[in-house]
Amino acid sequence: MQVADLNKIENPYLLLTPGPLSTTHRVKQQMLRDWCTWDKDYNQIVQQIRNQLVNLATDQPGYTATLMQGSGTFSVEATIGSVIPASGKLVVLVNGEYGRRIAQIANKLGISTLVIDSGELAAVDPQALAKVLQEDAQITHVAMVHCETTTGMLNPLKAIGEIAQEYDKVYIVDAMSSFGGMVIDMAELHIDFLISSANKCIQGVPGFGFILAKHSSMNSIAGLSRSVSLDLYDQWRCMEDNVGKWRFTSPTHVVRAFAEALKELDGEGGVVARQQRYGENQRTLVDGMQRLGFEPLLDAQLQSSIITSFHNPQHPNYNFNTFYEVLKGKGFVIYPGKVSQADCFRIGTIGDVWPSDIDRFIEAVETSMYWNDD
Ligand SMILES: *Cc1c(COP(=O)(O)O)cnc(C)c1O
């Protein structure tokens, strides 16, 4: 049987979502073997992954990767809870659900937190951050989401990094939905802690996240964690000292699949090639949807190639759930909206999704606009 046919049987529909994503047969196939977490065969895979992640994050020396069990939020919580000392203060730049989640985590952990909210339809404002940092000398850390998956908005990583650097603050970035799908050099961007997960642009399956930082940054956070299982320093120390060993049971099958996904990324031509493909997916999507009368939520210059929000049609016969079911029957799963100020749905353009799939999707949408039938 052809791999394409196998994929069709495994996946009756393509996920046009922000993660988990459609992955290849090749990635999923790696999960058929069982692994011992203690054995060096497995630990070598872990070490290789850690090195490859560092290479994706920067070409500067001195960086290290820590893998953490759980979904992406667990890695965000591990970072926020492990890098800010009791005497520290965090400022979070918010323009969507994932930015709010960082603030929620910090509040729950009793960390002194300030939020700068620019609303869901505007990029975060570097000048507003500069003003706050000027006025409040207590602030030690700055956190921001890179691609705010709520809308698909891209935040100004570089501008915020320059201000964090100027004021000598630790810069924490949730690059969950962009890392691996957009070129990011964390050294150049002055990012101190970068967080992402297995099941987004690297196109693995869900089960763990990872945190990238300098060795020196990791050494500086010993003993700060407010949690045992989410102690970023202890997790890192264990992986370092025991050459790729996780502290507690690790998602072995997911890790093996991730190693394959990294190979696939390399085979595609690396992050540059993947960024190009996602960009072409997204342009094909917006052109096709606009031709059918759908309007994107965001201005094009704020929009990422990861996920796009569209206004729901304002037709009395239109219902999102019906539209969703019709499209699912034709082999495509889309995503509901999450914006509180606008009535939207979302379409992701990441994963094992190619411009030809988007062409097929637009055809499917064209024949699914049941509300225009009478
Ligand atoms: C997916 C995502 C997360 C993590 O979500 P989980 O459901 O915990 O995996 C965090 N931040 C952003 C921006 C995301 O897109």
Coordinates of C-alpha atoms and ligand atoms in Angstrom, one line a residue:
M1 CA 0.0 0.0 0.0
Q2 CA 1.2 3.5 -0.8
V3 CA 2.1 5.8 2.2
A4 CA -0.5 8.3 0.9
D5 CA -3.2 5.7 1.0
L6 CA -2.2 4.6 4.5
N7 CA -2.4 8.2 5.6
K8 CA -5.9 8.4 4.3
I9 CA -7.0 5.4 6.3
E10 CA -5.2 6.6 9.4
N11 CA -6.6 10.1 9.0
P12 CA -10.1 10.3 7.6
Y13 CA -9.8 14.1 7.9
L14 CA -7.0 16.6 7.7
L15 CA -6.6 18.8 10.8
L16 CA -6.5 22.5 10.0
T17 CA -6.0 23.3 13.6
P18 CA -3.4 24.9 15.8
G19 CA -2.3 21.6 17.4
P20 CA -2.4 18.7 17.7
L21 CA -1.8 18.7 13.9
S22 CA -1.9 16.2 11.1
T23 CA 1.4 14.3 11.2
T24 CA 3.0 11.9 8.7
H25 CA 2.7 8.2 8.7
R26 CA 6.4 8.1 9.1
V27 CA 6.2 10.0 12.4
K28 CA 3.4 7.9 13.7
Q29 CA 5.0 4.6 12.7
Q30 CA 7.9 5.3 15.2
M31 CA 5.5 4.8 18.1
L32 CA 5.1 1.0 17.4
R33 CA 8.3 0.1 19.4
D34 CA 8.6 0.1 23.2
W35 CA 11.5 1.7 24.9
C36 CA 13.2 1.5 28.3
T37 CA 13.5 5.0 29.8
W38 CA 16.7 4.0 31.6
D39 CA 18.5 2.4 28.6
K40 CA 21.2 4.2 26.7
D41 CA 19.5 3.6 23.3
Y42 CA 16.6 5.8 24.5
N43 CA 18.8 8.3 26.3
Q44 CA 20.8 8.8 23.2
I45 CA 17.7 9.8 21.3
V46 CA 16.8 12.3 24.1
Q47 CA 20.3 13.8 23.9
Q48 CA 20.1 14.1 20.1
I49 CA 16.8 15.8 20.3
R50 CA 18.1 18.3 22.9
N51 CA 21.1 19.1 20.7
Q52 CA 18.9 19.5 17.6
L53 CA 16.5 21.8 19.4
V54 CA 19.4 24.0 20.5
N55 CA 20.6 24.1 16.9
L56 CA 17.1 25.2 15.8
A57 CA 17.1 28.0 18.4
T58 CA 20.4 29.7 17.7
D59 CA 23.8 29.3 16.2
Q60 CA 25.4 30.9 19.2
P61 CA 27.1 28.6 21.8
G62 CA 26.1 28.2 25.4
Y63 CA 22.5 27.1 25.0
T64 CA 20.7 24.0 26.4
A65 CA 17.3 22.3 26.0
T66 CA 15.2 20.7 28.7
L67 CA 12.3 18.5 27.9
M68 CA 9.2 18.4 30.1
Q69 CA 6.3 16.0 30.3
G70 CA 2.8 17.3 29.6
S71 CA 1.2 19.6 27.1
G72 CA 2.7 23.0 26.3
T73 CA 1.0 24.7 29.2
F74 CA 3.0 22.5 31.6
S75 CA 6.2 23.8 30.2
V76 CA 4.9 27.4 30.5
E77 CA 4.0 26.7 34.1
A78 CA 7.4 25.0 34.8
T79 CA 9.2 28.1 33.4
I80 CA 7.1 30.7 35.2
G81 CA 7.2 28.8 38.4
S82 CA 11.0 28.0 38.3
V83 CA 12.7 31.1 37.0
I84 CA 11.2 34.0 38.9
P85 CA 12.5 34.3 42.5
A86 CA 10.2 35.1 45.4
S87 CA 11.4 38.7 45.3
G88 CA 10.8 39.0 41.6
K89 CA 8.1 40.7 39.6
L90 CA 6.7 39.7 36.2
V91 CA 5.2 41.9 33.6
V92 CA 3.1 40.0 31.0
L93 CA 2.2 41.5 27.6
V94 CA -1.2 40.2 26.8
N95 CA -3.3 40.2 23.6
G96 CA -5.1 36.9 23.8
E97 CA -5.9 33.7 25.7
Y98 CA -2.4 32.4 25.9
G99 CA -0.9 35.6 27.2
R100 CA -3.7 35.7 29.8
R101 CA -2.8 32.1 30.7
I102 CA 0.8 33.2 31.6
A103 CA -0.6 35.8 33.9
Q104 CA -3.1 33.3 35.4
I105 CA -0.3 30.9 36.1
A106 CA 1.9 33.6 37.7
N107 CA -1.0 34.8 39.9
K108 CA -1.9 31.3 41.0
L109 CA 1.8 30.8 42.0
G110 CA 1.7 34.0 44.1
I111 CA 4.1 35.8 41.8
S112 CA 3.8 39.5 41.8
T113 CA 2.5 40.2 38.3
L114 CA 1.6 43.2 36.2
V115 CA -0.4 42.8 32.9
I116 CA -0.2 45.2 30.0
D117 CA -3.3 44.3 27.9
S118 CA -3.4 45.7 24.4
G119 CA -6.7 44.0 23.5
E120 CA -7.1 41.0 21.2
L121 CA -7.0 42.9 18.0
A122 CA -3.7 44.9 18.4
A123 CA -0.1 43.8 18.7
V124 CA 1.6 44.4 22.0
D125 CA 3.1 47.8 22.3
P126 CA 6.9 48.1 23.0
Q127 CA 6.5 51.7 24.1
A128 CA 4.0 50.7 26.8
L129 CA 6.5 48.2 28.1
A130 CA 9.3 50.7 28.1
K131 CA 7.1 53.1 30.1
V132 CA 6.2 50.5 32.7
L133 CA 9.8 49.4 33.1
Q134 CA 10.9 53.0 33.6
E135 CA 8.3 53.5 36.3
D136 CA 8.5 50.2 38.1
A137 CA 12.0 49.2 39.1
Q138 CA 10.6 46.1 41.0
I139 CA 10.1 44.3 37.7
T140 CA 12.6 41.5 37.0
H141 CA 11.0 39.5 34.2
V142 CA 9.1 40.2 31.0
A143 CA 6.9 37.5 29.3
M144 CA 5.1 37.4 26.0
V145 CA 3.5 35.0 23.5
H146 CA 5.1 35.1 20.0
C147 CA 2.3 33.9 17.8
E148 CA -0.9 34.5 19.8
T149 CA -2.9 31.5 18.6
T150 CA -6.2 33.1 19.8
T151 CA -6.2 35.2 16.7
G152 CA -3.1 34.2 14.7
M153 CA -1.4 37.5 15.5
L154 CA 2.3 37.8 15.5
N155 CA 3.9 39.9 18.3
P156 CA 7.0 42.0 17.9
L157 CA 9.6 39.6 19.3
K158 CA 12.6 41.8 18.4
A159 CA 11.2 45.1 19.6
I160 CA 10.2 43.7 23.0
G161 CA 13.6 41.8 23.3
E162 CA 15.5 45.1 22.7
I163 CA 13.6 46.8 25.5
A164 CA 14.0 43.9 27.9
Q165 CA 17.7 43.9 27.1
E166 CA 18.0 47.7 27.5
Y167 CA 16.4 47.5 31.0
D168 CA 18.2 44.3 31.8
K169 CA 15.2 42.1 32.4
V170 CA 14.8 38.4 31.9
Y171 CA 12.8 37.8 28.7
I172 CA 10.5 34.8 28.6
V173 CA 8.8 33.9 25.3
D174 CA 6.0 31.4 24.7
A175 CA 6.9 30.4 21.1
M176 CA 4.6 27.4 21.3
S177 CA 2.9 27.8 18.0
S178 CA 5.8 29.3 16.0
F179 CA 9.0 27.6 16.9
G180 CA 10.1 25.3 14.1
G181 CA 7.8 27.0 11.7
M182 CA 9.4 30.5 11.8
V183 CA 13.1 31.4 11.9
I184 CA 13.8 32.5 15.4
D185 CA 17.4 33.2 16.7
M186 CA 16.9 33.4 20.5
A187 CA 20.4 34.9 21.0
E188 CA 19.9 37.6 18.5
L189 CA 16.4 38.4 19.9
H190 CA 17.7 38.5 23.5
I191 CA 15.3 35.7 24.6
D192 CA 16.4 34.2 27.9
F193 CA 13.8 31.4 28.1
L194 CA 11.9 30.1 25.0
I195 CA 9.1 27.6 25.4
S196 CA 7.5 25.3 22.8
S197 CA 6.0 21.8 22.5
A198 CA 6.2 18.6 20.5
N199 CA 2.9 18.8 18.6
K200 CA 3.1 22.2 16.9
C201 CA 5.4 23.3 14.1
I202 CA 8.0 20.5 14.5
Q203 CA 5.0 18.2 13.7
G204 CA 5.4 15.6 16.4
V205 CA 2.6 14.2 18.5
P206 CA 1.4 15.6 21.8
G207 CA 3.0 14.6 25.1
F208 CA 5.8 16.9 26.1
G209 CA 7.1 20.5 25.8
F210 CA 10.6 22.0 25.9
I211 CA 12.4 25.0 27.3
L212 CA 15.5 26.5 25.7
A213 CA 17.9 28.8 27.7
K214 CA 21.6 29.5 28.2
H215 CA 23.5 27.1 30.5
S216 CA 24.2 30.1 32.7
S217 CA 20.5 31.0 33.0
M218 CA 19.7 27.4 34.0
N219 CA 22.4 27.4 36.6
S220 CA 21.0 30.7 38.0
I221 CA 17.6 29.2 38.8
A222 CA 18.6 26.3 41.2
G223 CA 16.1 26.0 44.1
L224 CA 13.6 28.6 42.8
S225 CA 10.8 26.3 41.7
R226 CA 7.5 26.3 43.5
S227 CA 6.7 22.8 42.3
V228 CA 8.3 19.3 42.4
S229 CA 7.2 17.8 39.1
L230 CA 7.4 21.1 37.3
D231 CA 10.9 22.0 38.6
L232 CA 12.7 23.2 35.5
Y233 CA 16.1 23.2 37.2
D234 CA 15.8 19.7 38.6
Q235 CA 14.6 18.4 35.3
W236 CA 17.5 20.0 33.5
R237 CA 20.0 18.8 36.1
C238 CA 18.8 15.2 35.8
M239 CA 19.1 15.3 31.9
E240 CA 22.5 16.8 32.2
D241 CA 24.0 14.6 34.9
N242 CA 22.5 11.4 33.6
V243 CA 23.0 12.1 29.9
G244 CA 19.5 12.2 28.6
K245 CA 17.6 10.7 31.5
W246 CA 14.2 12.2 32.5
R247 CA 13.4 12.5 36.2
F248 CA 10.1 10.7 36.0
T249 CA 8.4 8.4 33.5
S250 CA 8.8 10.0 30.1
P251 CA 6.5 9.8 27.1
T252 CA 8.9 7.4 25.3
H253 CA 6.8 6.8 22.2
V254 CA 6.1 10.5 21.8
V255 CA 9.8 11.2 22.1
R256 CA 10.7 8.7 19.5
A257 CA 8.1 10.2 17.1
F258 CA 9.5 13.6 17.8
A259 CA 13.0 12.5 16.8
E260 CA 11.6 11.4 13.5
A261 CA 9.7 14.7 13.1
L262 CA 13.0 16.5 13.6
K263 CA 14.6 14.4 10.8
E264 CA 11.6 15.2 8.6
L265 CA 12.0 18.9 9.3
D266 CA 15.7 18.6 8.3
G267 CA 14.7 16.7 5.1
E268 CA 12.2 19.4 4.2
G269 CA 15.0 21.9 4.2
G270 CA 14.9 23.1 7.8
V271 CA 12.9 25.9 9.3
V272 CA 13.4 28.2 6.3
A273 CA 11.7 25.8 4.0
R274 CA 8.9 25.1 6.5
Q275 CA 8.3 28.8 7.0
Q276 CA 8.0 29.1 3.2
R277 CA 5.5 26.3 3.0
Y278 CA 3.4 27.6 5.9
G279 CA 3.5 31.0 4.3
E280 CA 2.3 29.6 1.0
N281 CA -0.4 27.6 2.7
Q282 CA -1.7 30.8 4.5
R283 CA -1.6 33.0 1.3
T284 CA -3.4 30.3 -0.6
L285 CA -6.0 30.1 2.2
V286 CA -6.7 33.8 2.4
D287 CA -6.9 34.3 -1.3
G288 CA -9.3 31.4 -1.7
M289 CA -11.4 32.4 1.3
Q290 CA -11.6 36.0 0.2
R291 CA -12.7 34.9 -3.3
L292 CA -15.6 33.1 -1.5
G293 CA -16.5 36.2 0.5
F294 CA -14.9 35.4 3.9
E295 CA -13.0 38.2 5.5
P296 CA -9.9 37.7 7.8
L297 CA -10.1 39.2 11.2
L298 CA -6.6 40.8 11.3
D299 CA -4.8 43.2 9.1
A300 CA -2.4 41.4 6.9
Q301 CA 0.7 42.9 8.6
L302 CA -0.3 41.5 12.0
Q303 CA -1.1 38.1 10.6
S304 CA 1.1 35.0 11.1
S305 CA 1.3 32.0 8.7
I306 CA 0.3 29.7 11.5
I307 CA -3.4 30.2 12.0
T308 CA -6.0 32.7 10.5
S309 CA -9.2 33.9 12.0
F310 CA -12.1 34.6 9.7
H311 CA -15.4 36.4 10.5
N312 CA -18.4 34.1 10.6
P313 CA -20.8 34.9 7.7
Q314 CA -23.6 37.1 9.0
H315 CA -26.3 35.1 7.2
P316 CA -29.4 34.0 9.2
N317 CA -29.0 30.4 7.9
Y318 CA -25.3 30.2 8.9
N319 CA -24.3 28.1 11.9
F320 CA -20.7 27.3 12.6
N321 CA -21.3 23.8 13.9
T322 CA -23.2 22.8 10.8
F323 CA -20.4 24.3 8.6
Y324 CA -17.9 22.4 10.7
E325 CA -19.7 19.0 10.3
V326 CA -20.2 19.5 6.5
L327 CA -16.4 20.2 6.1
K328 CA -15.5 17.3 8.3
G329 CA -17.5 15.0 6.1
K330 CA -15.4 16.3 3.2
G331 CA -12.1 15.6 5.0
F332 CA -11.2 18.8 6.8
V333 CA -11.4 19.8 10.4
I334 CA -11.5 23.5 11.2
Y335 CA -11.4 25.3 14.5
P336 CA -13.9 27.5 16.4
G337 CA -13.0 31.1 17.3
K338 CA -11.6 32.2 20.6
V339 CA -11.7 35.9 20.3
S340 CA -14.1 37.5 22.8
Q341 CA -14.7 40.7 20.8
A342 CA -15.5 39.2 17.4
D343 CA -17.6 36.3 16.0
C344 CA -14.9 34.2 14.3
F345 CA -13.7 30.8 13.3
R346 CA -10.1 29.7 12.7
I347 CA -8.1 27.8 10.2
G348 CA -4.6 26.5 10.9
T349 CA -2.1 26.1 8.1
I350 CA 0.6 24.1 10.0
G351 CA 1.4 20.4 10.2
D352 CA 1.6 17.9 7.3
V353 CA -0.5 20.3 5.2
W354 CA 0.6 21.5 1.8
P355 CA -0.6 24.2 -0.6
S356 CA -2.4 21.5 -2.7
D357 CA -4.3 20.5 0.4
I358 CA -5.4 24.1 0.9
D359 CA -6.6 24.2 -2.8
R360 CA -8.7 21.1 -2.1
F361 CA -9.9 22.7 1.1
I362 CA -11.1 25.9 -0.7
E363 CA -13.0 23.6 -3.2
A364 CA -14.6 21.9 -0.3
V365 CA -15.6 25.2 1.3
E366 CA -17.1 26.4 -2.0
T367 CA -19.4 23.4 -2.1
S368 CA -20.2 23.6 1.7
M369 CA -21.8 27.1 1.8
Y370 CA -25.2 25.7 2.4
W371 CA -26.6 29.0 3.8
N372 CA -26.5 30.5 0.4
D373 CA -28.5 27.7 -1.2
D374 CA -31.9 29.4 -1.3
Ligands
LIG1 C1 -0.8 25.5 22.0 C2 -0.3 26.7 22.7 C3 0.0 26.6 24.1 C4 -0.1 25.3 24.9 O1 -1.3 24.7 24.9 P1 -1.5 23.2 25.4 O2 -2.9 23.0 25.1 O3 -1.1 23.2 26.8 O4 -0.5 22.4 24.6 C5 0.5 27.7 24.7 N1 0.7 28.9 24.1 C6 0.4 29.0 22.8 C7 0.6 30.3 22.1 C8 -0.1 27.9 22.1 O5 -0.4 28.1 20.8

